[in-house]
């Protein structure tokens, strides 16, 4: 199987291209996705290939983008919507929560919404607050939605492919910090990864680090530091899907290591880390040697970029929390 | 003390604060001439006139935005959502403007607004009128989130919310409006935000709940007392910021925790409490923290399904028995 080295933007573009070639019902809509190919170029060249009926430039109207897509999905199309930044999605949250997420239940299965809502999220790019936040907990809360966050080019491509094929609405977050951060080998043939499945990306027996999205790289680097400086063998779990959460993989790992630290760049209170910690409590209480630690952004609005490094978890903070957990 | 309904307690709080402070005004759909969809604003138009009791079009984003602007310029708006599900239409205003303005303006503008209305399980009001909407607000930095259980709390907490210099989400409940209780008539009576209350002392297990689930937990606690299980009932009252100290204090005494909430639960109150109890009181725990949550589904309309959606007394009792039997000490 041939492979190419792609960054995350190109990998996402490849998933869109191949799914649009495979299935004529798949289409794209959003602000600047067509002529401009998206603010981050994820939809680059797709309008030229598929025409303006399948790659639709919308007005600046997030609620209209999602509302239109819900209507399209009810009639059998498979829209992939782009919201330019996740901070703008509060404008369309009622369409997502009240309609996209509920049609299957409300219509007792007569209608469903096969649609993907893609949004760039997260910090690390020195942008202002609406453009840097992590709002995954809003969507993970909503019954009827799936919430996916890939951690690199290959998982991004494979999970976007699965999201487009999923019969129900999927909210798909893409870390801006990862868009151009690194290239990975990506198979040329279509590849899909199951939604709802976490991956153990590094095996270890002393401690479990749980992360996703841009924080996975931070967790892996912290694991390297702990290996080199403390001779600690860290297991690293990449969640990939926030909801439904793969509790089995998390609990199995913590049952083995007895210690866990969860890392995310969303604010701490009521965040995904709380859900992970509570799930460990329920599933592996008697295996725990230490309390589960959360390393997260502070409980404030996303800070101005001069203070960004003090706000988003870094390797030093993750390693420090890991050492406290190991010393407990 | 006077005995009054939850609805009357809220009305009294609004009336007293409007008399005390001319900057306080009420705005929302049907709050004036119709006196509120649930009559919480009854008599206010007559007493304070149309400049201070403002009927709006059906446009949540619009009137919430107006309220935020009024608050930035020094007024004290109390905005009513006819039901709190509709606040999603104003979510961008609430999250991106109300919650952040103080921070983004470097402290130049604070936003003393209260956004209030009913939310949570009711009686066959279905998925767009009875979801537990606090879940969309309690992880937003810059917001406070209040859910009052009793008429006394409704009055004391609403008055504190109106006097608070920052935005407060204040979610009531359709099913509690007619509930009666003792309420202090003193216009200076307030209950501080961010403080939990121990509703009943006990020694074996801490049960944390609010509003409808607290009333259900009280019934369960009465039944379990006959089996010799002594339940301590803690009502957080303010969900953000949560009163960690009171909850941890109770856990250090009972060593067992059950959290009951009507919402779907993912990264909810139970998750947060479980996480911080583990962080602060790991060695005190004799059993895993149990969560009893609503089903992970939209609120159904059908009465039989609606009953199954929220935690039943049987489920609450089973969770309490489980943690009491899981003797890790």
XYZ file of C-alpha atoms in Angstrom:
657
model
C 0.000 0.000 0.000
C 1.504 3.299 -1.001
C 1.861 6.029 1.584
C 2.600 9.729 1.437
C 3.848 12.086 4.111
C 1.166 14.656 4.777
C 0.504 17.353 7.338
C -2.903 17.408 9.032
C -4.412 19.949 6.610
C -3.511 17.817 3.600
C -4.613 14.640 5.366
C -8.048 16.109 6.094
C -8.258 17.348 2.508
C -7.515 13.826 1.301
C -10.331 12.361 3.416
C -12.802 14.921 2.022
C -11.646 14.354 -1.556
C -11.920 10.575 -1.360
C -15.299 10.552 0.380
C -16.701 13.019 -2.153
C -15.420 10.818 -4.985
C -16.876 7.717 -3.341
C -20.306 9.088 -2.483
C -22.112 11.769 -4.528
C -24.324 12.606 -1.511
C -21.338 14.069 0.378
C -21.044 17.842 0.066
C -19.303 20.691 1.874
C -20.654 23.997 3.094
C -19.229 26.806 5.158
C -17.677 30.249 5.146
C -14.896 30.605 2.555
C -14.699 26.855 1.904
C -15.111 27.171 -1.857
C -13.233 29.851 -3.793
C -10.735 30.356 -0.958
C -10.492 26.675 -0.013
C -11.074 27.425 3.686
C -9.215 29.806 6.021
C -6.836 26.980 6.853
C -6.983 25.484 3.310
C -8.555 22.221 4.452
C -11.011 22.346 1.520
C -8.380 23.539 -0.955
C -9.161 22.816 -4.610
C -12.342 20.879 -3.840
C -14.712 23.421 -5.403
C -12.698 23.324 -8.631
C -12.989 19.524 -8.682
C -16.608 19.114 -7.561
C -18.250 22.406 -8.508
C -20.125 24.994 -6.490
C -23.163 22.744 -5.958
C -21.108 20.374 -3.819
C -18.691 22.864 -2.245
C -20.888 25.738 -1.154
C -19.663 29.123 0.043
C -22.118 30.258 2.678
C -22.782 33.738 4.080
C -21.379 34.593 7.538
C -24.292 32.887 9.261
C -23.382 29.889 11.377
C -26.965 29.087 12.378
C -27.941 29.058 8.701
C -25.044 26.738 7.789
C -26.103 24.146 10.359
C -29.836 24.658 9.812
C -29.409 24.155 6.057
C -27.263 21.094 6.658
C -29.855 19.566 9.009
C -32.459 19.990 6.262
C -30.114 18.467 3.676
C -29.345 15.531 5.964
C -33.040 14.845 6.608
C -33.475 14.446 2.861
C -30.535 12.076 2.425
C -27.559 14.293 1.653
C -24.397 14.010 3.768
C -23.183 17.533 4.468
C -19.779 18.293 5.958
C -20.063 21.753 7.513
C -17.108 23.933 8.370
C -17.401 26.449 11.208
C -14.469 28.794 10.776
C -13.469 28.806 14.464
C -15.063 26.819 17.282
C -15.636 30.081 19.200
C -18.182 31.102 16.540
C -20.268 27.960 16.986
C -22.334 29.370 19.853
C -24.232 31.143 17.057
C -25.427 27.759 15.792
C -25.459 25.771 19.021
C -29.262 25.643 19.160
C -29.375 24.130 15.663
C -26.875 21.478 16.733
C -28.376 20.730 20.166
C -32.084 21.159 19.424
C -32.189 19.709 15.926
C -29.178 17.796 14.589
C -28.720 15.825 17.801
C -32.400 15.016 18.328
C -34.056 14.181 15.037
C -33.511 10.446 15.364
C -35.214 10.277 18.762
C -37.848 12.895 18.012
C -38.976 11.137 14.836
C -38.670 7.688 16.422
C -36.041 6.728 13.875
C -37.855 7.949 10.750
C -35.263 10.678 10.210
C -31.628 10.933 11.094
C -28.954 13.533 10.474
C -25.879 12.150 8.771
C -23.684 15.207 8.993
C -20.253 16.307 10.156
C -19.533 19.653 11.792
C -15.830 20.448 11.483
C -14.249 23.198 13.535
C -10.695 24.317 14.282
C -10.196 24.586 18.061
C -7.506 25.176 20.634
C -4.578 27.408 21.461
C -0.921 27.478 20.635
C -1.227 29.783 17.622
C -1.102 33.187 19.330
C -4.645 34.173 18.396
C -7.278 35.931 20.501
C -9.762 34.168 22.721
C -12.701 33.374 20.421
C -10.098 31.850 18.114
C -8.251 29.709 20.671
C -10.750 28.026 22.944
C -11.498 24.372 23.545
C -15.248 23.860 23.814
C -15.440 20.071 23.417
C -17.307 19.675 26.701
C -20.303 21.570 25.252
C -20.741 18.923 22.560
C -19.693 15.920 24.626
C -22.583 16.785 26.974
C -25.231 16.568 24.256
C -27.093 13.256 23.977
C -27.181 12.283 20.308
C -23.860 13.832 19.294
C -20.482 12.213 18.803
C -17.422 14.322 19.633
C -14.144 13.459 17.886
C -10.685 15.068 18.224
C -7.779 13.589 16.265
C -4.188 13.982 17.408
C -2.263 13.984 14.116
C -2.509 13.675 10.319
C -3.170 9.940 10.151
C -5.849 9.803 12.859
C -7.377 13.012 11.436
C -7.790 11.470 7.997
C -9.066 8.116 9.244
C -11.513 9.593 11.766
C -12.886 12.211 9.360
C -13.571 9.382 6.925
C -15.489 7.514 9.646
C -17.318 10.680 10.694
C -18.548 11.291 7.143
C -19.753 7.661 6.927
C -21.398 7.735 10.372
C -25.210 7.824 10.132
C -25.497 10.359 12.987
C -24.117 13.859 13.621
C -20.429 14.080 14.495
C -18.708 17.190 15.818
C -15.114 17.056 14.632
C -12.508 19.319 16.256
C -9.194 20.024 14.528
C -6.345 21.534 16.537
C -4.986 24.645 14.836
C -1.657 23.992 16.532
C -1.484 20.620 14.775
C -2.529 21.723 11.271
C 1.028 22.309 10.079
C 2.956 20.956 13.074
C 4.203 17.682 11.639
C 3.879 15.305 8.737
C 2.990 11.655 9.108
C 2.782 8.744 6.743
C -0.784 8.470 5.502
C -1.924 5.554 3.326
C -3.031 6.560 -0.163
C -6.019 4.190 -0.055
C -8.974 5.253 2.099
C -8.509 4.395 5.764
C -11.104 4.583 8.543
C -10.749 4.314 12.317
C -13.719 3.406 14.501
C -15.303 6.306 16.415
C -15.548 5.651 20.154
C -12.247 3.819 20.434
C -9.180 5.177 22.244
C -5.645 4.048 21.408
C -2.799 3.074 23.704
C 0.024 4.844 21.857
C 2.765 3.961 24.327
C 2.825 1.073 26.773
C 4.006 1.384 30.360
C 3.283 -0.058 33.768
C 3.844 2.783 36.268
C 1.412 5.514 35.261
C -1.290 6.252 32.693
C -1.314 9.622 30.903
C -4.609 10.326 29.141
C -4.771 13.076 26.515
C -6.171 13.974 23.106
C -5.749 16.487 20.290
C -2.778 18.824 20.651
C -2.186 17.654 24.222
C -1.242 14.163 23.053
C 2.135 15.447 21.895
C 2.635 17.122 25.294
C 1.771 13.851 27.056
C 4.179 11.858 24.872
C 7.005 14.298 25.497
C 6.280 14.183 29.236
C 6.481 10.381 29.025
C 9.917 10.717 27.392
C 11.047 13.043 30.197
C 9.762 10.673 32.884
C 11.527 7.767 31.196
C 14.819 9.628 30.898
C 14.888 11.388 34.257
C 12.852 9.147 36.577
C 13.030 5.743 34.866
C 9.254 5.696 34.955
C 7.382 3.669 32.351
C 4.395 5.698 31.287
C 1.431 4.385 29.348
C -0.108 7.023 27.076
C -3.752 6.795 25.995
C -5.005 8.911 23.072
C -8.770 9.315 23.553
C -9.510 10.329 19.918
C -13.262 10.295 20.684
C -14.470 12.320 23.665
C -18.073 11.116 23.436
C -18.866 8.282 23.490
C -15.891 7.866 25.801
C -13.916 4.620 25.564
C -14.041 3.867 29.284
C -12.893 0.305 28.769
C -9.477 1.260 27.404
C -8.996 3.902 30.119
C -10.036 1.598 32.964
C -7.991 -1.337 31.645
C -4.888 0.840 31.560
C -5.416 2.323 35.024
C -6.207 -1.100 36.480
C -2.697 -2.051 35.326
C -0.798 1.096 36.376
C -2.827 2.230 39.419
C -2.094 5.876 38.669
C -3.553 8.325 36.169
C -3.111 11.914 34.999
C -5.522 13.393 32.463
C -4.479 16.352 30.325
C -6.598 18.778 28.300
C -6.540 22.393 27.242
C -10.218 23.023 27.990
C -10.869 24.735 31.358
C -10.791 22.449 34.357
C -14.219 22.599 36.028
C -16.820 20.274 34.503
C -14.369 19.443 31.709
C -13.642 16.124 29.988
C -11.006 15.456 32.665
C -13.736 15.358 35.309
C -15.584 12.747 33.280
C -12.419 10.678 32.811
C -11.588 10.928 36.535
C -15.128 9.956 37.541
C -15.063 7.020 35.107
C -11.778 5.788 36.591
C -13.287 6.154 40.045
C -16.224 3.980 38.992
C -14.255 1.431 37.009
C -10.937 1.062 38.794
C -11.373 2.422 42.334
C -9.771 -0.543 44.059
C -6.759 -0.405 41.701
C -5.997 3.249 42.389
C -2.781 3.926 44.311
C -3.197 7.700 44.093
C -5.890 10.249 43.256
C -6.408 10.947 39.568
C -4.808 14.282 38.670
C -6.107 16.753 36.136
C -3.716 19.012 34.227
C -5.859 21.510 32.354
C -6.158 25.122 31.329
C -7.069 27.459 34.169
C -10.707 28.223 34.926
C -10.663 31.541 33.081
C -11.440 32.735 29.567
C -8.607 31.957 27.183
C -5.810 34.382 28.009
C -4.135 36.864 25.680
C -1.282 35.318 23.717
C 1.498 36.759 25.875
C 0.269 34.518 28.706
C -0.717 31.540 26.582
C 2.137 29.373 27.842
C 1.019 29.856 31.424
C -2.525 28.835 30.498
C -2.248 25.736 28.311
C -0.656 22.627 29.889
C 2.966 22.038 28.932
C 5.455 19.209 29.411
C 6.760 20.577 32.709
C 3.273 20.767 34.272
C 2.344 17.284 33.091
C 5.627 15.834 34.369
C 5.199 17.592 37.733
C 1.665 16.204 38.149
C 2.918 12.752 37.172
C 5.659 12.938 39.809
C 3.174 13.989 42.499
C 0.979 11.055 41.537
C 3.915 8.647 41.624
C 5.021 9.955 45.026
C 1.550 9.756 46.585
C -40.970 34.211 58.428
C -43.940 33.901 56.113
C -45.127 30.815 54.282
C -45.210 31.373 50.537
C -44.700 29.551 47.250
C -41.401 29.394 45.385
C -43.031 31.565 42.708
C -44.066 34.192 45.281
C -40.592 34.115 46.847
C -39.013 34.916 43.467
C -41.572 37.649 42.876
C -40.823 39.149 46.283
C -37.081 39.087 45.612
C -37.589 40.967 42.328
C -39.952 43.459 43.949
C -37.637 44.174 46.892
C -34.576 44.602 44.684
C -36.466 46.878 42.265
C -37.591 49.019 45.200
C -34.091 49.085 46.690
C -32.197 49.882 43.515
C -33.634 51.965 40.630
C -31.077 50.441 38.256
C -32.747 47.018 38.483
C -35.164 46.252 35.637
C -36.862 43.173 34.208
C -36.963 42.211 30.543
C -38.200 39.231 28.550
C -41.035 37.628 26.614
C -44.451 38.244 28.242
C -42.973 39.528 31.530
C -45.086 42.706 31.545
C -48.734 42.672 30.427
C -49.038 38.891 30.739
C -47.041 38.937 34.023
C -44.734 36.103 32.974
C -45.460 32.710 31.420
C -45.275 31.301 34.971
C -46.396 34.516 36.739
C -43.051 35.150 38.415
C -43.251 38.829 37.399
C -46.873 39.244 38.560
C -47.765 42.818 39.508
C -44.381 44.262 38.575
C -45.574 46.215 35.526
C -48.270 47.841 37.637
C -45.848 48.857 40.381
C -42.805 49.844 38.319
C -44.166 50.790 34.865
C -43.135 49.811 31.344
C -39.661 51.402 31.468
C -38.606 48.934 34.166
C -40.678 45.909 33.130
C -40.007 45.497 29.421
C -41.904 43.143 27.122
C -39.638 42.003 24.304
C -40.130 40.332 20.936
C -39.452 36.591 20.722
C -35.734 37.094 20.166
C -33.541 35.667 22.923
C -30.259 36.679 21.342
C -31.540 40.230 20.832
C -32.859 40.933 24.310
C -29.969 39.176 26.031
C -27.595 41.318 23.995
C -29.539 44.454 24.992
C -29.341 43.339 28.624
C -25.573 42.875 28.407
C -25.164 46.338 26.890
C -27.393 47.862 29.596
C -25.365 46.095 32.285
C -22.068 47.326 30.829
C -23.402 50.875 31.100
C -24.417 50.484 34.743
C -27.963 49.099 34.832
C -28.922 45.835 36.568
C -31.032 43.825 34.099
C -32.871 40.680 35.084
C -33.597 38.871 31.819
C -36.233 36.125 31.765
C -35.959 33.083 29.503
C -39.466 31.691 29.077
C -37.860 28.302 29.431
C -34.140 27.835 29.778
C -33.872 25.672 26.661
C -34.447 28.880 24.699
C -31.272 30.350 26.190
C -29.346 28.328 23.611
C -30.483 30.938 21.082
C -28.627 33.505 23.194
C -25.649 31.259 23.961
C -23.237 33.310 21.876
C -24.230 36.480 23.763
C -23.961 34.731 27.117
C -20.638 32.937 26.538
C -18.843 35.319 24.209
C -20.066 38.626 25.646
C -21.531 38.392 29.178
C -19.018 35.893 30.535
C -15.919 37.416 28.920
C -16.417 41.167 28.819
C -14.850 41.848 32.214
C -11.774 39.869 31.209
C -11.505 41.118 27.616
C -11.868 44.757 28.620
C -9.125 44.433 31.218
C -11.640 45.110 33.995
C -13.144 48.238 32.373
C -16.607 46.694 31.980
C -18.358 44.272 34.285
C -21.705 42.759 33.330
C -24.097 42.608 36.312
C -26.874 40.698 34.560
C -29.122 37.916 35.847
C -30.545 35.512 33.294
C -33.336 33.546 34.915
C -36.131 31.152 34.006
C -37.329 27.585 34.472
C -35.385 24.523 33.344
C -34.989 20.837 34.026
C -37.480 17.983 34.238
C -41.122 19.039 34.312
C -44.383 17.338 33.399
C -44.367 16.222 29.746
C -42.786 19.364 28.383
C -40.416 17.272 26.231
C -36.961 17.873 24.839
C -37.158 21.559 23.975
C -38.757 22.700 27.240
C -37.396 20.508 30.029
C -33.740 19.659 29.508
C -31.267 20.258 32.334
C -29.638 23.273 30.744
C -27.180 24.062 33.542
C -24.786 21.651 31.833
C -24.150 24.203 29.068
C -23.286 26.986 31.498
C -21.400 25.539 34.443
C -18.136 25.028 32.591
C -18.013 28.587 31.277
C -15.360 30.672 33.044
C -16.885 34.012 34.037
C -20.389 32.730 34.777
C -22.000 31.821 38.074
C -24.731 29.173 37.964
C -27.444 28.938 40.627
C -30.165 26.314 41.122
C -32.341 27.050 44.174
C -34.231 24.172 45.784
C -36.542 25.838 48.335
C -38.623 29.030 48.385
C -36.196 30.484 50.957
C -33.231 29.734 48.695
C -35.104 31.113 45.692
C -35.545 34.465 47.408
C -32.175 34.708 49.112
C -30.164 33.560 46.113
C -32.029 35.668 43.536
C -31.357 38.765 45.628
C -27.656 37.896 45.802
C -27.620 37.223 42.064
C -29.120 40.664 41.335
C -26.564 42.338 43.627
C -23.637 40.365 42.152
C -21.360 42.480 39.936
C -20.996 39.677 37.365
C -23.332 37.572 35.204
C -25.403 34.935 36.974
C -27.360 32.101 35.345
C -30.333 31.411 37.622
C -32.379 28.343 36.691
C -35.706 27.682 38.425
C -38.127 24.789 37.842
C -41.725 24.586 36.619
C -42.471 21.823 39.087
C -41.200 23.842 42.070
C -43.131 27.091 41.403
C -46.147 25.981 43.492
C -44.045 24.461 46.327
C -44.572 26.275 49.639
C -42.038 26.979 52.346
C -40.952 29.456 54.995
C -39.343 32.616 53.642
C -37.857 35.496 55.660
C -39.649 38.770 54.964
C -36.646 40.872 55.927
C -35.647 42.786 52.768
C -31.994 42.466 53.802
C -32.131 38.650 53.888
C -29.767 37.218 51.274
C -28.009 33.870 50.804
C -24.440 34.220 49.519
C -23.614 32.629 46.170
C -21.085 29.796 46.218
C -22.247 28.278 49.516
C -23.733 24.820 49.842
C -26.092 23.833 52.639
C -26.286 20.602 54.618
C -30.036 19.911 54.493
C -29.861 16.938 56.803
C -27.027 15.655 58.940
C -26.040 12.006 58.704
C -23.095 9.740 59.345
C -22.980 6.947 56.735
C -23.093 8.521 53.294
C -23.137 11.983 51.705
C -25.808 12.423 49.044
C -25.414 15.543 46.905
C -28.422 16.801 44.937
C -30.453 19.898 44.179
C -33.990 20.888 43.270
C -36.267 18.024 42.157
C -33.561 15.456 42.808
C -33.051 16.808 46.349
C -36.754 16.313 47.147
C -36.455 12.779 45.785
C -33.290 12.185 47.824
C -35.054 13.334 50.995
C -37.737 10.665 50.472
C -35.051 8.044 49.862
C -33.161 9.147 52.992
C -36.373 8.754 55.048
C -36.853 5.225 53.751
C -33.220 4.205 54.275
C -33.261 5.568 57.826
C -35.640 2.677 58.594
C -32.874 0.294 57.449
C -30.392 2.032 59.712
C -28.570 3.979 56.953
C -27.923 7.554 58.046
C -27.803 9.852 55.001
C -26.269 13.330 55.026
C -27.921 15.514 52.370
C -25.875 18.320 50.823
C -27.408 20.831 48.422
C -24.750 22.769 46.451
C -27.262 25.570 45.591
C -24.587 27.274 43.462
C -23.092 24.900 40.886
C -20.409 27.317 39.749
C -18.445 28.166 41.794
C -19.040 24.938 43.699
C -18.620 24.944 47.479
C -15.778 22.416 47.575
C -15.118 23.004 51.280
C -18.589 22.006 52.517
C -18.693 18.933 50.288
C -15.219 17.772 51.312
C -16.083 18.409 54.970
C -19.068 16.110 54.653
C -17.052 13.427 52.809
C -14.400 13.418 55.532
C -17.180 12.564 57.966
C -19.133 9.944 55.990
C -16.421 8.536 53.654
C -19.003 7.709 51.004
C -20.559 9.851 48.273
C -23.510 9.561 45.900
C -24.240 12.426 43.491
C -27.718 12.640 41.973
C -28.482 14.824 38.968
C -31.272 14.937 36.417
C -29.021 15.892 33.488
C -27.313 13.462 31.132
C -24.231 13.454 33.302
C -21.275 13.508 30.892
C -18.742 15.883 32.450
C -21.588 16.953 34.714
C -21.897 17.808 38.389
C -21.270 14.217 39.434
C -18.134 14.002 37.280
C -16.738 17.229 38.717
C -17.558 16.251 42.297
C -16.089 12.778 41.800
C -12.915 14.331 40.369
C -12.413 16.889 43.137
C -13.369 14.521 45.951
C -10.680 12.164 44.627
C -8.207 15.042 44.487
C -8.940 16.386 47.968
C -10.076 13.408 50.015
C -8.758 10.266 48.331
C -7.639 8.626 51.573
C -10.977 9.357 53.220
C -12.998 7.404 50.678
C -14.289 3.963 51.611
C -16.097 3.443 48.313
C -16.005 4.853 44.781
C -18.042 8.011 44.261
C -21.319 6.935 42.648
C -23.155 9.014 40.073
C -26.883 8.647 39.512
C -27.669 10.692 36.407
C -30.376 11.184 33.845
C -30.289 8.881 30.827
C -28.067 10.017 27.973
C -31.007 10.912 25.736
C -33.126 13.982 25.015
C -36.064 14.379 27.416
C -38.917 12.250 26.003
C -42.505 13.495 25.832
C -44.169 10.171 26.694
C -44.940 10.018 30.406
C -43.587 6.496 30.883
C -40.312 7.312 29.131
C -40.038 10.639 30.941
C -40.146 8.783 34.253
C -37.298 6.540 33.121
C -35.166 9.459 31.916
C -34.563 10.989 35.358
C -33.078 9.111 38.339
C -35.803 7.156 40.136
C -35.959 6.670 43.895
C -35.054 3.008 43.369
C -31.893 3.917 41.473
C -30.873 6.452 44.130
C -31.496 3.959 46.932
C -29.591 1.220 45.086
C -26.553 3.495 44.660
C -26.607 4.410 48.354
C -26.811 0.752 49.372
C -23.952 -0.098 46.981
C -21.539 2.433 48.482
C -22.568 1.480 52.012
C -21.854 -2.184 51.301
C -18.545 -1.530 49.489
C -16.587 -1.421 52.685
C -13.047 -0.441 51.783
C -12.017 0.520 55.310
